[in-house]
Amino acid sequence: MKETVVSGIRPTGKLHLGNYFGAVTNFVKMQYDYNCYFFIADLHSLTTHPTPQDLHGYVRHVLVEYLACGINPEETTIYIQSDVPEVAELYLYLNMNAYMGELERSTSFKDKVRSQPDNVNAGLLTYPTLMAADILIHRATKVPVGKDQEQHLEMTRTFGNRFNRLYNTDLFPESFAFSYSENLVKIPGLDGKGKMSKSNGENTCIYLSDSPEDIRKKVSRAVTDGGPTEENQQKPEAVQNLFDLMKIVSSADTISHFEDQYNKMAIRYGDFKKQLAEDMIIANAPIREKIEEISKDTLYLRQVAKHGALKARESAQKTIKEVRQLIGFKPF
Ligand code: AMP
């Protein structure tokens, strides 16, 4: 039997290169070898209080973009998280055995407390239990995610094992972060520090649907420095980040050309950024075309979502039935 895989992306806007290279490229490769569930994490996105119109629009974007990137709904179950209420039910049960101390220690929670001090809601605190419910509901063993999600996976194993111990069962298998590349991927942003993420600012992100003009503009404003002052010197973070981005979109010759220029102190950041932008445009072009095409076909989108919800619920209901019995919710 094929191993089960689960992963999702929050619909907080359009997908960026971080989502694409950190997660979606793995989804596309995995779909033929595993039993895959890829979802749109709309329940997770409620922590940021989107308006109903925004939420619906963002869910649509992610659905379109999953399909445009090559996730095949014939091979894979693509669904919207809120269409599977069993996830919310499992989240409730897992929360009963998730402790304040461990939730408060999560790095992503601490980051959110810092970045949005006016909205530290219980959904943010219990984000790892909802993520655990997403994975455990299908009893998945592999989760394709970027490096930023590693700690959440560890918490998922803790919650699953704790449930198993408490109810003397082996219902939940352990799941591990997965990537085809040797290490989990972290795509940097354009702001000189940190990862590409909408919460670090729109200008740190290159979106899959960005036009060539958008890409040229954003890359030309990317943070660099005054240039190297010694031969072969170590690059500062901002410059290293741009080289890391070049590694994912440019040819080996182009990269080594600019590495050489940097090491010889002859690099012109203007030329370097122009090349980076053009290579990003080329990498994005086929996906962007597909996004435009698929987004016109509402009937197709509706069919994909409906079919995915049915398949996901079938799997989720099997788990929830067992969970309810184990907990002691039994019919008289
Ligand atoms: P999120 O946008 O937090 O819902 O993340 C969705 C997926 O994209 C997760 O698997 C993340 O690990 C991945 N991801 C988001 N931003 C990045 C990034 N800058 N580098 C690598 N992976 C990322």
Coordinates of N, CA and C in Angstrom, one line a residue, residues 33-197:
D33 N 3.6 8.9 -6.5 CA 4.2 7.8 -5.7 C 3.5 7.5 -4.4
Y34 N 2.7 8.5 -4.0 CA 2.0 8.3 -2.7 C 0.5 8.6 -2.8
N35 N -0.2 8.3 -1.7 CA -1.6 8.6 -1.5 C -1.7 10.0 -0.9
C36 N -1.9 11.0 -1.8 CA -1.7 12.4 -1.3 C -3.0 13.1 -1.1
Y37 N -3.0 13.9 0.0 CA -4.0 14.9 0.3 C -3.4 16.2 0.4
F38 N -3.8 17.1 -0.5 CA -3.3 18.5 -0.5 C -4.5 19.4 -0.3
F39 N -4.4 20.2 0.8 CA -5.6 21.0 1.1 C -5.3 22.5 1.2
I40 N -6.3 23.3 1.2 CA -6.2 24.8 1.3 C -6.6 25.1 2.8
A41 N -5.7 25.6 3.6 CA -5.9 25.7 5.0 C -6.7 26.9 5.4
D42 N -7.9 27.0 5.0 CA -8.7 28.2 5.3 C -9.0 28.3 6.8
L43 N -9.2 27.2 7.5 CA -9.4 27.4 9.0 C -8.2 28.0 9.6
H44 N -7.0 27.6 9.2 CA -5.8 28.2 9.8 C -5.8 29.7 9.5
S45 N -6.3 30.1 8.4 CA -6.1 31.6 8.0 C -7.0 32.5 8.8
L46 N -8.0 31.9 9.5 CA -8.9 32.7 10.3 C -8.2 33.4 11.5
T47 N -7.0 33.0 11.8 CA -6.3 33.7 12.9 C -6.0 35.1 12.6
T48 N -6.0 35.4 11.3 CA -5.6 36.8 10.9 C -6.9 37.6 10.6
H49 N -8.1 37.0 10.8 CA -9.4 37.7 10.6 C -9.6 38.3 9.2
P50 N -9.5 37.5 8.2 CA -9.8 38.0 6.8 C -11.3 38.4 6.7
T51 N -11.6 39.3 5.8 CA -13.0 39.5 5.5 C -13.5 38.4 4.7
P52 N -14.9 38.1 4.7 CA -15.4 37.0 3.9 C -15.0 37.1 2.5
Q53 N -15.1 38.3 1.9 CA -14.7 38.4 0.4 C -13.3 38.0 0.2
D54 N -12.4 38.5 1.1 CA -11.0 38.2 0.9 C -10.7 36.7 1.1
L55 N -11.3 36.1 2.1 CA -11.1 34.7 2.4 C -11.5 33.9 1.1
H56 N -12.7 34.2 0.6 CA -13.2 33.4 -0.5 C -12.2 33.6 -1.7
G57 N -11.8 34.8 -2.0 CA -10.9 35.1 -3.1 C -9.6 34.4 -2.9
Y58 N -9.1 34.4 -1.7 CA -7.7 33.8 -1.5 C -7.8 32.2 -1.6
V59 N -8.9 31.6 -1.2 CA -9.1 30.2 -1.3 C -9.1 29.8 -2.8
R60 N -9.8 30.7 -3.6 CA -9.9 30.5 -5.0 C -8.5 30.5 -5.7
H61 N -7.7 31.6 -5.3 CA -6.4 31.7 -5.8 C -5.5 30.5 -5.6
V62 N -5.6 30.0 -4.3 CA -4.7 28.8 -4.0 C -5.2 27.6 -4.8
L63 N -6.5 27.4 -4.9 CA -7.0 26.3 -5.7 C -6.5 26.4 -7.2
V64 N -6.6 27.6 -7.7 CA -6.2 27.8 -9.1 C -4.7 27.5 -9.2
E65 N -4.0 28.0 -8.2 CA -2.5 27.9 -8.3 C -2.0 26.5 -8.1
Y66 N -2.7 25.8 -7.2 CA -2.3 24.3 -7.1 C -2.4 23.6 -8.4
L67 N -3.5 23.9 -9.1 CA -3.8 23.2 -10.4 C -2.8 23.7 -11.5
A68 N -2.5 25.0 -11.4 CA -1.6 25.6 -12.4 C -0.2 25.1 -12.2
C69 N 0.2 24.8 -11.0 CA 1.5 24.2 -10.7 C 1.7 22.8 -11.1
G70 N 0.5 22.1 -11.4 CA 0.6 20.8 -11.9 C 0.1 19.7 -10.9
I71 N -0.6 20.1 -9.9 CA -1.2 19.1 -9.0 C -2.4 18.6 -9.8
N72 N -2.5 17.3 -9.9 CA -3.5 16.6 -10.8 C -4.6 16.1 -9.9
P73 N -5.8 16.6 -10.0 CA -6.9 16.2 -9.2 C -7.3 14.7 -9.5
E74 N -6.9 14.2 -10.6 CA -7.2 12.8 -10.8 C -6.3 11.8 -10.0
E75 N -5.1 12.3 -9.7 CA -4.1 11.5 -9.0 C -4.2 11.8 -7.5
T76 N -4.6 13.0 -7.1 CA -4.4 13.5 -5.8 C -5.7 14.0 -5.2
T77 N -5.9 14.0 -3.9 CA -7.1 14.6 -3.3 C -6.8 16.1 -3.0
I78 N -7.4 17.0 -3.7 CA -7.2 18.4 -3.4 C -8.5 18.9 -2.7
Y79 N -8.4 19.4 -1.5 CA -9.7 19.8 -0.9 C -9.5 21.1 0.0
I80 N -10.6 21.7 0.3 CA -10.6 22.9 1.2 C -10.9 22.4 2.6
Q81 N -10.0 22.8 3.5 CA -10.0 22.3 4.9 C -11.4 22.4 5.5
S82 N -12.1 23.6 5.3 CA -13.4 23.8 6.0 C -14.5 22.9 5.4
D83 N -14.2 22.2 4.3 CA -15.2 21.3 3.7 C -15.2 19.9 4.5
V84 N -14.2 19.8 5.4 CA -14.0 18.5 6.1 C -14.2 18.8 7.6
P85 N -15.4 18.8 8.1 CA -15.6 19.2 9.5 C -14.9 18.3 10.5
E86 N -14.6 17.0 10.1 CA -14.0 16.1 11.0 C -12.6 16.6 11.4
V87 N -12.0 17.5 10.6 CA -10.7 18.1 11.0 C -10.9 18.9 12.3
A88 N -12.0 19.7 12.3 CA -12.2 20.6 13.4 C -12.6 19.8 14.7
E89 N -13.3 18.6 14.4 CA -13.6 17.8 15.6 C -12.4 17.2 16.2
L90 N -11.5 16.7 15.3 CA -10.2 16.1 15.9 C -9.4 17.1 16.6
Y91 N -9.4 18.3 16.1 CA -8.7 19.5 16.7 C -9.2 19.7 18.1
L92 N -10.5 19.6 18.3 CA -11.1 19.8 19.6 C -10.5 18.7 20.6
Y93 N -10.6 17.4 20.1 CA -10.1 16.3 21.0 C -8.6 16.5 21.3
L94 N -7.8 16.9 20.3 CA -6.4 17.0 20.6 C -6.1 18.1 21.5
N95 N -6.9 19.2 21.4 CA -6.6 20.3 22.3 C -6.8 20.0 23.8
M96 N -7.6 18.9 24.1 CA -7.8 18.5 25.5 C -6.5 17.9 26.1
N97 N -5.6 17.5 25.2 CA -4.4 17.0 25.8 C -3.1 17.7 25.2
A98 N -3.3 19.0 24.9 CA -2.2 19.9 24.5 C -2.0 20.9 25.6
Y99 N -0.8 21.1 26.0 CA -0.6 21.9 27.3 C -0.1 23.3 26.9
M100 N -0.6 24.2 27.7 CA -0.2 25.7 27.5 C 1.3 25.8 27.4
G101 N 2.0 25.2 28.3 CA 3.5 25.4 28.2 C 4.1 25.0 26.9
E102 N 3.7 23.9 26.4 CA 4.3 23.4 25.1 C 3.8 24.3 23.9
L103 N 2.6 24.7 24.0 CA 2.0 25.6 22.9 C 2.7 26.9 22.9
E104 N 2.9 27.5 24.1 CA 3.5 28.8 24.2 C 5.0 28.8 23.8
R105 N 5.6 27.6 23.9 CA 7.1 27.5 23.5 C 7.3 27.4 22.0
S106 N 6.2 27.2 21.2 CA 6.4 27.1 19.8 C 6.9 28.4 19.2
T107 N 7.9 28.2 18.3 CA 8.6 29.4 17.8 C 7.6 30.3 17.0
S108 N 6.8 29.6 16.2 CA 5.9 30.4 15.4 C 4.9 31.2 16.2
F109 N 4.5 30.7 17.4 CA 3.6 31.4 18.3 C 4.4 32.6 18.8
K110 N 5.6 32.4 19.3 CA 6.4 33.5 19.8 C 6.6 34.6 18.7
D111 N 6.8 34.2 17.5 CA 6.9 35.2 16.4 C 5.7 36.0 16.2
K112 N 4.5 35.3 16.3 CA 3.2 36.0 16.1 C 3.0 37.0 17.3
V113 N 3.3 36.6 18.5 CA 3.1 37.5 19.6 C 3.9 38.7 19.4
R114 N 5.1 38.6 18.8 CA 5.9 39.8 18.5 C 5.3 40.6 17.4
S115 N 4.9 39.9 16.3 CA 4.5 40.6 15.1 C 3.0 41.2 15.1
Q116 N 2.2 40.5 15.9 CA 0.8 41.0 16.0 C 0.3 41.0 17.4
P117 N 0.9 41.9 18.3 CA 0.6 41.9 19.7 C -0.9 42.2 20.0
D118 N -1.6 42.9 19.1 CA -3.0 43.2 19.3 C -3.9 42.1 19.0
N119 N -3.4 41.0 18.5 CA -4.3 39.9 18.1 C -3.7 38.5 18.4
V120 N -3.4 38.4 19.7 CA -2.8 37.1 20.1 C -4.0 36.2 20.6
N121 N -4.7 35.6 19.6 CA -5.9 34.8 19.9 C -5.6 33.3 20.1
A122 N -6.6 32.6 20.7 CA -6.4 31.2 21.0 C -6.1 30.3 19.8
G123 N -6.6 30.8 18.6 CA -6.3 30.0 17.4 C -4.8 30.0 17.1
L124 N -4.2 31.1 17.4 CA -2.7 31.2 17.1 C -2.0 30.3 18.1
L125 N -2.4 30.3 19.3 CA -1.8 29.4 20.3 C -1.9 27.9 19.9
T126 N -3.1 27.6 19.4 CA -3.4 26.2 19.2 C -3.2 25.8 17.7
Y127 N -2.5 26.7 17.0 CA -2.2 26.4 15.6 C -1.5 25.0 15.4
P128 N -0.6 24.6 16.3 CA 0.0 23.3 16.1 C -1.0 22.1 16.3
T129 N -2.0 22.3 17.2 CA -3.0 21.2 17.3 C -3.8 21.1 16.1
L130 N -4.2 22.2 15.4 CA -5.0 22.2 14.2 C -4.1 21.5 13.1
M131 N -2.8 21.9 13.1 CA -2.0 21.2 12.1 C -1.8 19.7 12.3
A132 N -1.8 19.4 13.6 CA -1.7 17.9 13.9 C -3.0 17.2 13.5
A133 N -4.1 17.9 13.7 CA -5.4 17.3 13.2 C -5.4 17.1 11.7
D134 N -4.9 18.1 11.0 CA -4.8 18.0 9.5 C -4.1 16.7 9.1
I135 N -3.0 16.4 9.8 CA -2.1 15.3 9.4 C -2.7 14.0 9.9
L136 N -3.1 14.0 11.2 CA -3.5 12.8 11.9 C -4.9 12.3 11.3
I137 N -5.7 13.2 10.8 CA -7.0 12.8 10.3 C -6.9 11.8 9.2
H138 N -5.8 11.9 8.4 CA -5.6 10.9 7.3 C -4.5 9.9 7.7
R139 N -4.1 10.0 8.9 CA -3.0 9.1 9.4 C -1.8 9.0 8.5
A140 N -1.4 10.3 8.1 CA -0.3 10.4 7.2 C 1.1 10.2 7.8
T141 N 2.1 9.8 7.0 CA 3.4 9.6 7.6 C 4.4 10.6 7.0
K142 N 4.1 11.2 5.9 CA 5.0 12.2 5.3 C 4.3 13.5 5.0
V143 N 5.0 14.6 5.3 CA 4.4 15.9 5.2 C 5.4 16.8 4.5
P144 N 5.2 17.1 3.2 CA 6.1 18.0 2.5 C 5.9 19.4 2.9
V145 N 6.9 20.0 3.6 CA 6.8 21.4 4.1 C 8.2 22.0 4.0
G146 N 8.2 23.3 4.2 CA 9.5 24.0 4.3 C 10.0 23.9 5.7
K147 N 11.3 24.4 5.8 CA 12.0 24.3 7.1 C 11.2 24.9 8.2
D148 N 10.5 26.0 7.9 CA 9.8 26.7 9.0 C 8.7 25.8 9.7
Q149 N 8.4 24.7 9.2 CA 7.3 23.9 9.8 C 7.9 22.7 10.6
E150 N 9.2 22.6 10.7 CA 9.8 21.4 11.3 C 9.3 21.2 12.7
Q151 N 9.2 22.3 13.5 CA 8.9 22.2 14.9 C 7.4 21.7 15.0
H152 N 6.6 22.2 14.1 CA 5.1 21.8 14.2 C 5.0 20.3 14.0
L153 N 5.9 19.7 13.1 CA 5.8 18.3 12.9 C 6.2 17.5 14.1
E154 N 7.2 18.1 14.9 CA 7.6 17.4 16.1 C 6.4 17.4 17.1
M155 N 5.7 18.6 17.1 CA 4.5 18.6 18.0 C 3.4 17.7 17.6
T156 N 3.3 17.5 16.3 CA 2.3 16.5 15.8 C 2.6 15.1 16.3
R157 N 3.9 14.8 16.2 CA 4.3 13.4 16.7 C 3.9 13.3 18.2
T158 N 4.2 14.4 19.0 CA 3.9 14.4 20.4 C 2.5 14.2 20.7
F159 N 1.6 15.0 19.9 CA 0.2 14.9 20.2 C -0.4 13.5 19.8
G160 N 0.1 13.0 18.7 CA -0.3 11.6 18.2 C 0.1 10.5 19.2
N161 N 1.3 10.6 19.6 CA 1.8 9.6 20.5 C 1.1 9.7 21.9
R162 N 0.8 10.9 22.3 CA 0.1 11.1 23.6 C -1.3 10.5 23.5
F163 N -2.0 10.7 22.4 CA -3.3 10.1 22.2 C -3.2 8.6 22.2
N164 N -2.2 8.0 21.5 CA -2.0 6.6 21.4 C -1.8 6.0 22.8
R165 N -1.0 6.7 23.6 CA -0.7 6.2 25.0 C -1.9 6.2 25.9
L166 N -2.6 7.4 25.8 CA -3.8 7.6 26.6 C -4.9 6.6 26.4
Y167 N -5.1 6.3 25.1 CA -6.2 5.4 24.8 C -5.7 4.0 24.4
N168 N -4.5 3.7 24.7 CA -3.9 2.4 24.5 C -4.2 1.9 23.1
T169 N -3.7 2.7 22.1 CA -4.0 2.3 20.7 C -2.7 2.6 19.9
D170 N -2.7 2.2 18.6 CA -1.7 2.6 17.7 C -2.3 3.3 16.5
L171 N -3.4 3.9 16.8 CA -4.2 4.6 15.7 C -3.3 5.5 14.8
F172 N -2.6 6.4 15.5 CA -1.8 7.4 14.8 C -0.4 7.1 14.6
P173 N 0.1 7.0 13.3 CA 1.5 6.8 13.0 C 2.3 8.1 13.2
E174 N 3.6 8.0 13.3 CA 4.4 9.2 13.4 C 4.6 9.8 12.0
S175 N 4.6 11.1 11.9 CA 4.8 11.7 10.5 C 6.0 12.6 10.6
F176 N 6.7 12.6 9.4 CA 7.9 13.4 9.3 C 7.9 14.4 8.2
A177 N 8.6 15.5 8.4 CA 8.7 16.5 7.3 C 9.4 15.8 6.1
F178 N 9.0 16.2 4.9 CA 9.6 15.5 3.7 C 10.0 16.5 2.7
S179 N 11.1 16.4 2.0 CA 11.5 17.2 0.9 C 12.4 16.3 0.0
Y180 N 12.2 16.5 -1.3 CA 13.1 15.7 -2.2 C 14.5 16.2 -2.2
S181 N 14.7 17.5 -1.8 CA 16.0 18.0 -1.7 C 16.6 17.5 -0.4
E182 N 17.9 17.6 -0.3 CA 18.6 17.0 0.8 C 18.1 17.6 2.2
N183 N 18.0 18.9 2.2 CA 17.6 19.6 3.4 C 16.2 20.3 3.1
L184 N 15.5 20.6 4.2 CA 14.2 21.3 4.0 C 14.6 22.7 3.4
V185 N 13.8 23.2 2.6 CA 14.1 24.4 1.9 C 13.7 25.7 2.6
K186 N 14.5 26.7 2.6 CA 14.1 28.0 3.1 C 14.4 29.1 2.0
I187 N 13.3 29.6 1.5 CA 13.5 30.6 0.4 C 13.5 32.0 1.0
P188 N 14.6 32.7 0.8 CA 14.7 34.0 1.4 C 13.9 35.1 0.8
G189 N 13.6 36.2 1.5 CA 12.8 37.3 0.9 C 13.8 38.3 0.2
L190 N 13.2 39.3 -0.3 CA 14.0 40.3 -1.0 C 14.4 41.5 -0.1
D191 N 14.1 41.4 1.2 CA 14.3 42.5 2.1 C 15.6 42.4 2.8
G192 N 16.5 41.5 2.4 CA 17.8 41.4 3.1 C 17.9 40.6 4.3
K193 N 16.7 40.2 4.8 CA 16.8 39.3 6.0 C 15.5 38.4 6.0
G194 N 15.6 37.3 6.7 CA 14.5 36.4 6.9 C 14.0 35.7 5.6
K195 N 12.8 35.0 5.8 CA 12.3 34.2 4.7 C 11.3 35.0 3.9
M196 N 11.0 34.5 2.7 CA 10.0 35.1 1.8 C 8.7 34.8 2.5
S197 N 7.9 35.8 2.9 CA 6.7 35.6 3.6 C 5.8 36.9 3.5

